[in-house]
XYZ file of C-alpha atoms in Angstrom:
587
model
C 34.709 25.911 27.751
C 34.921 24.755 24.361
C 33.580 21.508 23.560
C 36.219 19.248 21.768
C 35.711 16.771 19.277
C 38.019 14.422 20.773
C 36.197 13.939 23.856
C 32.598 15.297 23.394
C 30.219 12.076 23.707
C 29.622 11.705 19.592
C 30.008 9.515 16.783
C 29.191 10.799 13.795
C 27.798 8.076 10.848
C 28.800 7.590 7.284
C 25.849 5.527 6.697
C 22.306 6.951 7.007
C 20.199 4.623 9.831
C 18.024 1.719 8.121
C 14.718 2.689 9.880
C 15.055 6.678 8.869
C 12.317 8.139 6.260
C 12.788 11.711 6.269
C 15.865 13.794 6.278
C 15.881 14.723 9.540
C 15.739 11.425 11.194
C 18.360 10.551 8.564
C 20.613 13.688 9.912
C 20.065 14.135 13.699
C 20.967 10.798 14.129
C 24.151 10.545 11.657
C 24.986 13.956 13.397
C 25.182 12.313 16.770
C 21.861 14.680 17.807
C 19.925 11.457 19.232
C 19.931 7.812 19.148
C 16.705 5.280 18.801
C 15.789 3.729 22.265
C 12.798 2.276 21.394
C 10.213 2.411 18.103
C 8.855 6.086 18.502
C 11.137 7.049 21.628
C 14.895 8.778 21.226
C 17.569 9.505 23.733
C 18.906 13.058 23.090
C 22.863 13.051 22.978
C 24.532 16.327 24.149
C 24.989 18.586 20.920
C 20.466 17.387 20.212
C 20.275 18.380 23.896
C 22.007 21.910 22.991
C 19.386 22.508 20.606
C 16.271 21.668 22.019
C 17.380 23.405 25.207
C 17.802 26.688 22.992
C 14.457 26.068 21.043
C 12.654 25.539 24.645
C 14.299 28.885 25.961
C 13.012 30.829 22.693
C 9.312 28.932 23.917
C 9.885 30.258 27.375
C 11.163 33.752 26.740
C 8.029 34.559 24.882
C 5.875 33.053 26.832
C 6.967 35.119 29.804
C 7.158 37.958 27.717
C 3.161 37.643 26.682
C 2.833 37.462 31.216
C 1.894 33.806 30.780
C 2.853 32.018 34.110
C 4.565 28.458 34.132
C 3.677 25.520 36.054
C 4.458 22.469 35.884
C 2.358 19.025 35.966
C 3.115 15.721 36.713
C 3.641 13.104 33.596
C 1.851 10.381 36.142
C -1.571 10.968 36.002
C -4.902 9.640 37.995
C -8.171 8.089 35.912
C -10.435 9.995 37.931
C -10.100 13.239 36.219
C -10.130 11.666 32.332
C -12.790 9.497 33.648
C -14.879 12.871 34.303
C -14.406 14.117 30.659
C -14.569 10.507 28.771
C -11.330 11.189 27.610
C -10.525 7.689 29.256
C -11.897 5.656 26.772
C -12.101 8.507 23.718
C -8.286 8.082 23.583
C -8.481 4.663 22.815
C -5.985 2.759 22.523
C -3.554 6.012 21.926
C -3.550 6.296 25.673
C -1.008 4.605 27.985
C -2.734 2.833 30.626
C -1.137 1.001 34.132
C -2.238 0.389 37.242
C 0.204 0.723 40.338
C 0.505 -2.094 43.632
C -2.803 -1.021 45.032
C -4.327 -2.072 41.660
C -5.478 2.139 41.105
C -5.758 3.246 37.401
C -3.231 5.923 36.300
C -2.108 6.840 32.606
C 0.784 8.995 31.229
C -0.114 12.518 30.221
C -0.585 12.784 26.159
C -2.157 16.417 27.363
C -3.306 18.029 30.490
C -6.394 19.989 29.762
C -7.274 18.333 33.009
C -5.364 18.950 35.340
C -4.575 22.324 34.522
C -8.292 22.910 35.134
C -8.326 21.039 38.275
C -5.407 23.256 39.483
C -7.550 26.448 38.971
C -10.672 25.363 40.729
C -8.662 24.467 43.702
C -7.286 27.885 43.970
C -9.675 30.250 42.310
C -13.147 31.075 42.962
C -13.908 34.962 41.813
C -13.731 36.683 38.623
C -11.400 38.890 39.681
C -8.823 36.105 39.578
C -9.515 36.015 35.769
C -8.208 36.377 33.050
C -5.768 34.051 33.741
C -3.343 31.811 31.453
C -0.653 29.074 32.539
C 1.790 26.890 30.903
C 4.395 24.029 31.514
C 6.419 22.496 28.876
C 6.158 18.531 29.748
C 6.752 15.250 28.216
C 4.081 13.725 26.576
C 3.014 10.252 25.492
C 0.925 8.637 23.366
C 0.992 4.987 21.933
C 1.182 5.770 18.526
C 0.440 2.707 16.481
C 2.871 3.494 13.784
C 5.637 5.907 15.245
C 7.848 7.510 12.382
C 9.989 9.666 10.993
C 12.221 10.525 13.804
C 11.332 12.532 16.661
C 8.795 14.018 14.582
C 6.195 11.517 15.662
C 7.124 9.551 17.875
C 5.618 8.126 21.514
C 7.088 10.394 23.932
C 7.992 13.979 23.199
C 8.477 17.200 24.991
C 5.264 20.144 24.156
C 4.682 23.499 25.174
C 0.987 23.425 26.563
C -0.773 26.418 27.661
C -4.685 27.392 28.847
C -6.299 30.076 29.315
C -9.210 30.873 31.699
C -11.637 33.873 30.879
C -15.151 34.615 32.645
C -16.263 35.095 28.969
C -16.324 34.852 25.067
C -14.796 38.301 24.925
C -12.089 37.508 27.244
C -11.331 34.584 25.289
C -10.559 36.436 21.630
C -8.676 38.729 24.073
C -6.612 35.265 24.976
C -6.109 33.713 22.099
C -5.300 36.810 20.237
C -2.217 36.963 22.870
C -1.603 33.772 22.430
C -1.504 33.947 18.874
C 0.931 36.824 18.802
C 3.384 35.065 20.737
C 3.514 31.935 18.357
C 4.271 34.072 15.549
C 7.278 35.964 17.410
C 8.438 32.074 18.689
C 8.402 30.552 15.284
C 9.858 33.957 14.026
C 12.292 33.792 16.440
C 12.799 29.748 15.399
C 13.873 30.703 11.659
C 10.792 28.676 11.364
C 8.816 29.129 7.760
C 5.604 28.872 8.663
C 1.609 28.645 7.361
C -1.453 29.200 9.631
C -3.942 27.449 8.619
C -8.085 26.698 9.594
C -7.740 22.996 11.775
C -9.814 20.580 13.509
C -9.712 20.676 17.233
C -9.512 16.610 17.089
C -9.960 15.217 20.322
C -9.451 18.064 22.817
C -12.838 19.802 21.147
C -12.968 23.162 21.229
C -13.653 25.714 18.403
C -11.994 28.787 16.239
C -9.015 26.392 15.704
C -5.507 27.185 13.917
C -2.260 25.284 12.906
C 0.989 26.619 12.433
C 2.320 24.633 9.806
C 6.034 24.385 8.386
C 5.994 23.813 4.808
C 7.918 20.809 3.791
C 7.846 17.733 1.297
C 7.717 15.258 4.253
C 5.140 16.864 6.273
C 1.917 14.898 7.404
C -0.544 17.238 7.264
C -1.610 18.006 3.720
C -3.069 21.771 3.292
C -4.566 24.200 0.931
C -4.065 27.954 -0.047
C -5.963 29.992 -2.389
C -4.582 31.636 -5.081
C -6.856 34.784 -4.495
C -7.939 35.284 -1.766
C -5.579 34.175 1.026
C -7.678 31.421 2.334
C -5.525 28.763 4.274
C -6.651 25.663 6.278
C -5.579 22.491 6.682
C -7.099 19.465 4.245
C -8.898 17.931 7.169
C -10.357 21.225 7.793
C -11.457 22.106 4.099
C -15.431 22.391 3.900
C -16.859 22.347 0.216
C -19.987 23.475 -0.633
C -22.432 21.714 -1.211
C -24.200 21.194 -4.800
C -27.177 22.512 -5.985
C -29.977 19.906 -6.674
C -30.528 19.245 -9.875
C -33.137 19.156 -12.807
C -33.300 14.893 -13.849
C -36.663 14.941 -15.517
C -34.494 14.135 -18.622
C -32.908 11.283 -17.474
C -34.169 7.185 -18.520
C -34.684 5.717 -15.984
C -31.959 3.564 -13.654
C -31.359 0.004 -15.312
C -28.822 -2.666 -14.233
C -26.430 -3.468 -17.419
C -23.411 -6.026 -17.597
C -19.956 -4.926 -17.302
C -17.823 -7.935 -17.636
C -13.845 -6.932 -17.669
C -14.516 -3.818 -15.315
C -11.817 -3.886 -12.423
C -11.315 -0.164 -12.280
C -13.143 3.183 -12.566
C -11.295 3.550 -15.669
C -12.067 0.497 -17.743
C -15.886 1.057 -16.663
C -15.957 4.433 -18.079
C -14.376 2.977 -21.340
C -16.899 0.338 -21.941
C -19.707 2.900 -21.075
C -18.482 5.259 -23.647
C -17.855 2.448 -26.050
C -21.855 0.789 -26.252
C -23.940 2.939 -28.320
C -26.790 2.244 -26.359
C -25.004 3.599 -23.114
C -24.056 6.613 -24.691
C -25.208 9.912 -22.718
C -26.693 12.394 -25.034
C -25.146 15.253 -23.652
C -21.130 14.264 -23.788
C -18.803 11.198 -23.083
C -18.751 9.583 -19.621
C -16.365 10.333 -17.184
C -14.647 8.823 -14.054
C -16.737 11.910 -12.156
C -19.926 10.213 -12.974
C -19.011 6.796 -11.332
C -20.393 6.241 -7.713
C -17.318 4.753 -5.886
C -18.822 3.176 -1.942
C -16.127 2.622 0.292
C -17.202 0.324 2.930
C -15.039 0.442 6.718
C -15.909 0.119 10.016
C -15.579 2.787 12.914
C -14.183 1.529 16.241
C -15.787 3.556 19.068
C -14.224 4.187 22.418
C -16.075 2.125 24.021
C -15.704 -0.907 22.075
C -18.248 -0.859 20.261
C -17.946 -1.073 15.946
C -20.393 0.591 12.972
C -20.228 -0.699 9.562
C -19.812 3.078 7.584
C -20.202 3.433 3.788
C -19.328 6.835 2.367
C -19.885 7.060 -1.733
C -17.949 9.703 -3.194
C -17.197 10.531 -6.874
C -15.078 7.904 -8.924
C -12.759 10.379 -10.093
C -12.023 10.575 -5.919
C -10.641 8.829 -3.299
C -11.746 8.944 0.167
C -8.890 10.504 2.378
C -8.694 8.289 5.643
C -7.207 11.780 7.692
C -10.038 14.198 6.584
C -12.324 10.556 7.433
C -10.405 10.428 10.989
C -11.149 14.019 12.056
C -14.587 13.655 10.925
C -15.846 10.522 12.977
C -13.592 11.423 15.818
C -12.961 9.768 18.462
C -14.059 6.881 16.619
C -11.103 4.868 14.518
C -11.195 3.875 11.310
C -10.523 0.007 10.231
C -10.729 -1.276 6.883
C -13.175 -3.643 6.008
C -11.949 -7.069 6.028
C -12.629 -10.157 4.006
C -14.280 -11.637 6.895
C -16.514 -8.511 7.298
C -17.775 -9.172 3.508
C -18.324 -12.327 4.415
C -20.513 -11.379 7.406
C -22.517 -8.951 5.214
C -23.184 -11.321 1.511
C -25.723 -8.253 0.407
C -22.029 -6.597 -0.402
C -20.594 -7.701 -3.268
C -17.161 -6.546 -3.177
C -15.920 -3.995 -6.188
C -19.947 -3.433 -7.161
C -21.277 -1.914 -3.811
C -24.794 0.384 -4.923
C -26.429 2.074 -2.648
C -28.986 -0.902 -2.670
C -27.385 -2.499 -0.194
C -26.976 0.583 1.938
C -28.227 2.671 4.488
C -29.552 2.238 8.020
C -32.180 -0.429 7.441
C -29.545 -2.633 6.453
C -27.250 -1.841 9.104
C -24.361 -0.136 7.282
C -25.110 4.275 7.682
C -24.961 5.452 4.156
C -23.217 9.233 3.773
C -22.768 10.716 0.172
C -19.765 13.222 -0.941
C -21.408 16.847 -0.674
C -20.664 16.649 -4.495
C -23.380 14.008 -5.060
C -26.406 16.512 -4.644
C -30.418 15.422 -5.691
C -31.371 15.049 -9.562
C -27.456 14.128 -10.375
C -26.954 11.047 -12.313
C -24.525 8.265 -11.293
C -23.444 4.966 -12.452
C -22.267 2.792 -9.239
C -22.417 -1.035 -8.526
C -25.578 -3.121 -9.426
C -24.850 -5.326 -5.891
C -23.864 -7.904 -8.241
C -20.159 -8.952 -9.132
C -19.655 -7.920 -13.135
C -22.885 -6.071 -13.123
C -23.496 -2.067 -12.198
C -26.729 0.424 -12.690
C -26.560 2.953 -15.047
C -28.530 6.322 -15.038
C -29.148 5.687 -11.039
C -30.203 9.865 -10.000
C -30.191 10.969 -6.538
C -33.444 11.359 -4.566
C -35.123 9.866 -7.565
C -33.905 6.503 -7.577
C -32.269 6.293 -4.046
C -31.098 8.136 -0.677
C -28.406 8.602 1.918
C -28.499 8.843 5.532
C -26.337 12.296 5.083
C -23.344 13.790 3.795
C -19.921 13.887 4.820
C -17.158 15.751 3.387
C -13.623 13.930 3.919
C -12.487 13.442 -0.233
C -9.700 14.059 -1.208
C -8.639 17.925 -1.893
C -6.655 18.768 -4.722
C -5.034 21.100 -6.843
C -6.974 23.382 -8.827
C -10.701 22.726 -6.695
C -12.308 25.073 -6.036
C -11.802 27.961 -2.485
C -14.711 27.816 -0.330
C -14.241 31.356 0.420
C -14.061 32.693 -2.879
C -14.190 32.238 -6.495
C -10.136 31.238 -6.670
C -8.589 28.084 -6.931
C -6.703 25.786 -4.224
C -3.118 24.820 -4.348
C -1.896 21.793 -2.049
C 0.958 21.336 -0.285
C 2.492 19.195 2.633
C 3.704 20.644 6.643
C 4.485 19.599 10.030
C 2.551 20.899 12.365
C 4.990 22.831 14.842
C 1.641 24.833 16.716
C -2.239 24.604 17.281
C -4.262 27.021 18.979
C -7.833 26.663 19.591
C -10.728 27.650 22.134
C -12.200 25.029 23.777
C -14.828 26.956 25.437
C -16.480 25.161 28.470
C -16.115 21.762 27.982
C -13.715 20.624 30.485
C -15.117 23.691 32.774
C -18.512 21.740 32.931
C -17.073 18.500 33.058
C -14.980 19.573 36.205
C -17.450 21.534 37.832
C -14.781 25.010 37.342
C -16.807 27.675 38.034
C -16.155 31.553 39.632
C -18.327 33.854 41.313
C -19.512 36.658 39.093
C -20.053 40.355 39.704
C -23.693 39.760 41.142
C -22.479 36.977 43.678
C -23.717 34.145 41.158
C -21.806 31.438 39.727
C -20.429 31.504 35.877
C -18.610 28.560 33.971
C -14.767 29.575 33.064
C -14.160 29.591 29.345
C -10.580 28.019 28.475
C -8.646 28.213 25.396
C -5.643 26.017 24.570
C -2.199 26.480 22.869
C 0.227 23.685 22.338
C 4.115 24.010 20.739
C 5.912 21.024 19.922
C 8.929 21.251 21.224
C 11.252 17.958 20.092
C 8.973 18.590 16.986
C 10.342 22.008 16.197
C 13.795 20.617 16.118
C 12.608 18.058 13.599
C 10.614 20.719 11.837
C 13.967 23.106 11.996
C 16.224 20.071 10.209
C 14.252 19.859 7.588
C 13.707 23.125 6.505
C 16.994 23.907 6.761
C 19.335 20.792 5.942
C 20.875 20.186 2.299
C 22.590 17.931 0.788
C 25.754 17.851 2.379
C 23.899 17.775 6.763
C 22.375 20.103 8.826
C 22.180 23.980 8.480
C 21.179 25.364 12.043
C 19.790 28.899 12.060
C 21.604 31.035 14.667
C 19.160 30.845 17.185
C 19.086 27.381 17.616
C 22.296 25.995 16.952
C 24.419 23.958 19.581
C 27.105 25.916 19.182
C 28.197 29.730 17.680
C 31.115 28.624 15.995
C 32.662 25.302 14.727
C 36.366 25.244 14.522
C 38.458 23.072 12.365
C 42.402 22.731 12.551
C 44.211 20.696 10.049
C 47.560 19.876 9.465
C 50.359 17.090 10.523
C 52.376 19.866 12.995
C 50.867 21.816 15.699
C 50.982 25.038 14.033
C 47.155 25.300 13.097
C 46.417 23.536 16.485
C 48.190 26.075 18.649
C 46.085 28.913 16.379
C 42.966 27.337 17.090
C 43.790 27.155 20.787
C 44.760 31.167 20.655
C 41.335 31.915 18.620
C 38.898 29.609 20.732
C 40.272 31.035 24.016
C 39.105 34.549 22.357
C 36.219 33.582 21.455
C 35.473 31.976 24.629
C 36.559 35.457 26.373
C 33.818 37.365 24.422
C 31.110 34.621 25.437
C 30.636 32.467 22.456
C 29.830 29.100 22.200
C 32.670 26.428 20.524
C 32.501 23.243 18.896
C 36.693 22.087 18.430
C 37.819 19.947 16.108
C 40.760 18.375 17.638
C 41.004 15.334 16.740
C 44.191 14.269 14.337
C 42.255 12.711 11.458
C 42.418 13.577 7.738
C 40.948 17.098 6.877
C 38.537 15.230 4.588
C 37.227 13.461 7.675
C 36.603 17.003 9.816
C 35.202 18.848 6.990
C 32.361 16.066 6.228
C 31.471 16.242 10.053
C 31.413 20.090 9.932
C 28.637 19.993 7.178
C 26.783 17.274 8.771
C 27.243 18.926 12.227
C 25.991 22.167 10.585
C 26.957 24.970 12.975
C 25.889 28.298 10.821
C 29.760 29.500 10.675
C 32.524 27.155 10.659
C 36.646 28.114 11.423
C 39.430 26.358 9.125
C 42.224 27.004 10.396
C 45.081 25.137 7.902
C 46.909 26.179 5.061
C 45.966 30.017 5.410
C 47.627 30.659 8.095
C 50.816 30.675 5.572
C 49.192 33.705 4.831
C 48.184 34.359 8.281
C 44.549 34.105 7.605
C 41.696 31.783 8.559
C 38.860 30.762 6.570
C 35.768 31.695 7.198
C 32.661 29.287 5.779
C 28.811 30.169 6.014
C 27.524 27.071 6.584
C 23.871 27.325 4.748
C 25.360 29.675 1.760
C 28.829 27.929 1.357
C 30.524 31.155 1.010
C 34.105 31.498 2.068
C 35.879 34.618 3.462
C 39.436 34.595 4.459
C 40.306 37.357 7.569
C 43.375 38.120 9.561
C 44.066 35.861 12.092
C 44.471 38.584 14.408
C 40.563 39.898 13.592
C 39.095 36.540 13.572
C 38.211 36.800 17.331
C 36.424 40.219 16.661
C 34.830 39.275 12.988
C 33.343 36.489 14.727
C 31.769 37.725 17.766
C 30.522 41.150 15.524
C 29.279 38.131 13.148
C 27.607 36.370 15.836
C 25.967 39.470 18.042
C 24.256 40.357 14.931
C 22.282 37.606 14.570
């Protein structure tokens, strides 16, 4: 049956929502896809429902296809088993904790590495129950302190989860490789454009880890591709190498100077290539040769804090994602004015390394970049005053490197001798092996071939489903709404009548009941508002073909519009039933 305007549950909006940052928040919920119920969690309305029902089929199908078997887990969960991996308190405060009338400790699922392995040890115990891999597709939740942009992150929201169990290493590249496979012909299948790209297994651990990225403006995740060679990763993954020490036999030695009227990197370098007598021999001074210390602490999942100071070039900043992934599970505060306060060796704008490093209770780690024998000007520890000619391993030390700067265009590949271009995504899939972590943990082990025991080796796959949507909108919307892709859209065809008789209405009737006969889906305009009105809600709706029926049929035609191309076809009303499921059917 044909859904009709004038009764389907939807208002559409004139007036994009005050709280919406990227397009598709803006669209799904002008569209009438979802509505807000809470910050970070959306009710899906029933044309939203349409669609992430047919992107969770597409999920399904090829998961069945690859012989993966679903299951599916509670959202509820016990302590005990978190409690057994320290994912209890590693989640922080992402987690949702509550306790139930007998005062017992349970949590809502953000992912179920652990019960999934639970389920196998209770029911397997040889190797010749493996290889073995099993999905659900669940709603998750975490307590996202800043939930944005729509259903793209928000606190609850539906994922495709898989694991696999293997008795080895080799069985699990024979996993993932399946796994792999069947994310490309899902996000294929999705009208999805799509990166893969090197990634950080964050807090599930694991190793050999992948994104699937969607290219867009409004993505999170930043990432990188090379120019030559065809190396891809995510920014938080990106790994530079390291610098060569150094010959500094040359340079003076280190001597504190003052540098009144110096708030930035830029007005230092300025007066430093201004005073004769701080003139490098060699060329000018440049923001690169500035030490910039940025001082935060690390909240640990336990409670416990570390005062962290990471120096990096002045000509970078320090990216807080790459930082997250890096000290992970820790989180990363700022430093406050009361932690300066705490700590008067700092003086805020000219931290030096002086002040540093473990025996003063603040871990020192240098930007791979900042290598032995190179030469640095950085804060003196003294407000208006900084060292000049300070060299690496001459003059001072870290307690280690870290690598979370920021990437850019034009640095360098760490594959190859090409260059890195940047760019923005959503991340829509992640596949990684986690080995035998949670196997140890949870005490999952089979009997092997010689009657001893082995540890299973798991690999995990996750699909965000409500994402994908998201993801889908805005690759696909323009200017005017949404654009669905075939695959995914809530309906096949979007009819329109107009007119102040009943002439076009008793057409569409004739034609819907037609296309109804031949099994496609309709969206009906029925309603008796202006034509203005219907054809603004078509765009926004964005069904991929849309049905006027109006004026034309003077000339006993109907007009046929591709939604994402705006071309326009007029055909027979008497082949519009058959144009249009031939249309359809081929995709």
């Amino acid at each position: 049956m044909a859904l009709r305007m004038s009764t389907l549950f939807l208002r559409t909006l004139r007036e994009d929502p005050s709280d919406a940052e990227v397009p598709s928040h803006r669209l799904l919920v002008r569209g009438g896809y979802v509505r807000r119920a809470a910050p970070g969690i959306f009710s899906w309305l029933p044309l939203g429902w349409l669609v992430y029902r047919n992107v969770e089929r597409i999920v399904r199908e090829e998961m069945d296809r690859a012989g993966f078997q679903e299951v599916h887990f509670p959202a509820l969960l016990p302590r005990e088993p978190y409690e057994a991996t320290s994912r209890w308190t590693e989640y922080g405060d992402t987690l949702f904790r509550l306790r139930d009338r007998r005062n017992a400790d349970y949590l809502l699922g953000p992912t179920h590495e652990e019960l999934f392995t639970l389920l196998v040890k209770d029911l397997y115990s040889s190797y010749r129950d493996l290889p073995l891999s099993l999905y659900q597709i669940q709603t998750k939740y975490r307590d996202e302190a800043r939930p944005r942009a729509g259903v793209l992150r928000g606190r609850e929201f539906v994922m495709k989860d898989s694991y696999s169990f293997d008795i080895d290493d080799a069985g699990l590249d024979r996993s993932y490789e399946a796994h792999r496979a069947a994310y490309l012909r899902t996000f294929d299948r999705l009208g999805l454009s799509y990166e893969i790209v090197d990634a950080m297994s964050g807090a599930m651990g694991g190793s050999a880890s992948e994104e699937f990225l969607a290219p867009t403006p409004v993505g999170e995740d930043s990432f990188v591709r090379c120019t030559t060679c065809g190396y891809a990763a995510n920014a938080e993954a990106v790994q530079i190498a390291p610098a060569k020490p150094v010959d500094a036999t040359a340079v003076p030695a280190a001597h504190v100077e003052d540098t009144p009227d110096t708030p930035t990197i830029a007005t230092l370098v300025d007066l430093l290539n201004s005073r004769e007598d701080l003139a490098r021999d060699d060329r000018p001074w440049a923001a690169a040769d500035t030490l910039k210390n940025v001082v935060v602490t690390l909240r640990h999942p336990d409670g416990t804090t570390e005062s962290l100071a990471v120096g990096v070039p002045g000509d970078r900043d320090v990216d807080l994602k790459r930082l997250e992934a890096a000290v992970t599970p820790a989180e990363v505060e700022p430093f406050t004015d009361d932690d300066f306060a705490a700590r008067p060796q700092l003086a805020k704008g000219y931290i030096g390394p002086g002040a540093l490093g473990a025996e003063h209770g603040i871990r020192f780690l240098l930007d791979p970049r900042i290598s032995d024998g190179t030469r640095w000007v950085t804060g003196a520890d003294v407000h208006g005053r900084h060292v000049v000619d300070l060299v690496v391993g001459r003059d001072f030390t870290a307690d280690g490197t870290i690598d979370v700067a920021d990437i850019r265009d034009g640095d360098p590949c760490p594959s190859c001798d090409g260059t890195l271009t940047l760019a923005r995504g959503i991340e829509i899939g992640h596949i990684f092996k986690l080995g035998r972590r949670y196997a140890e943990a949870l005490d999952l082990t089979v009997q092997d071939e010689a009657g001893g025991q082995i540890t299973v080796t798991m690999g995990s796959y996750g699909i965000g489903v409500t994402r994908a949507v998201a993801a889908i909108a805005e690759q696909t919307h323009d200017d005017a709404g949404l654009c669905w892709p075939r695959s995914v859209t809530p309906v096949d065809i979007h009819v329109v009548a107009t007119g102040k008789d009943d002439t076009p209405f008793d057409a569409a009737e004739a034609v819907i009941g037609e296309l109804e006969d031949a099994g496609l889906s309709v969206l009906y305009d029925d309603r008796r508002v202006s034509a203005g009105v219907k054809f603004n809600d078509a765009d926004l709706l964005g069904a991929p073909t849309i049905v006027v029926l109006g004026r034309g049929l003077q000339r006993g035609v109907a007009e046929i519009k591709d939604r994402a191309t705006g071309d326009r076809t007029d055909i027979d009303l008497a082949e519009v039933a058959t144009y249009l499921t031939d249309l359809v059917r081929a995709g």
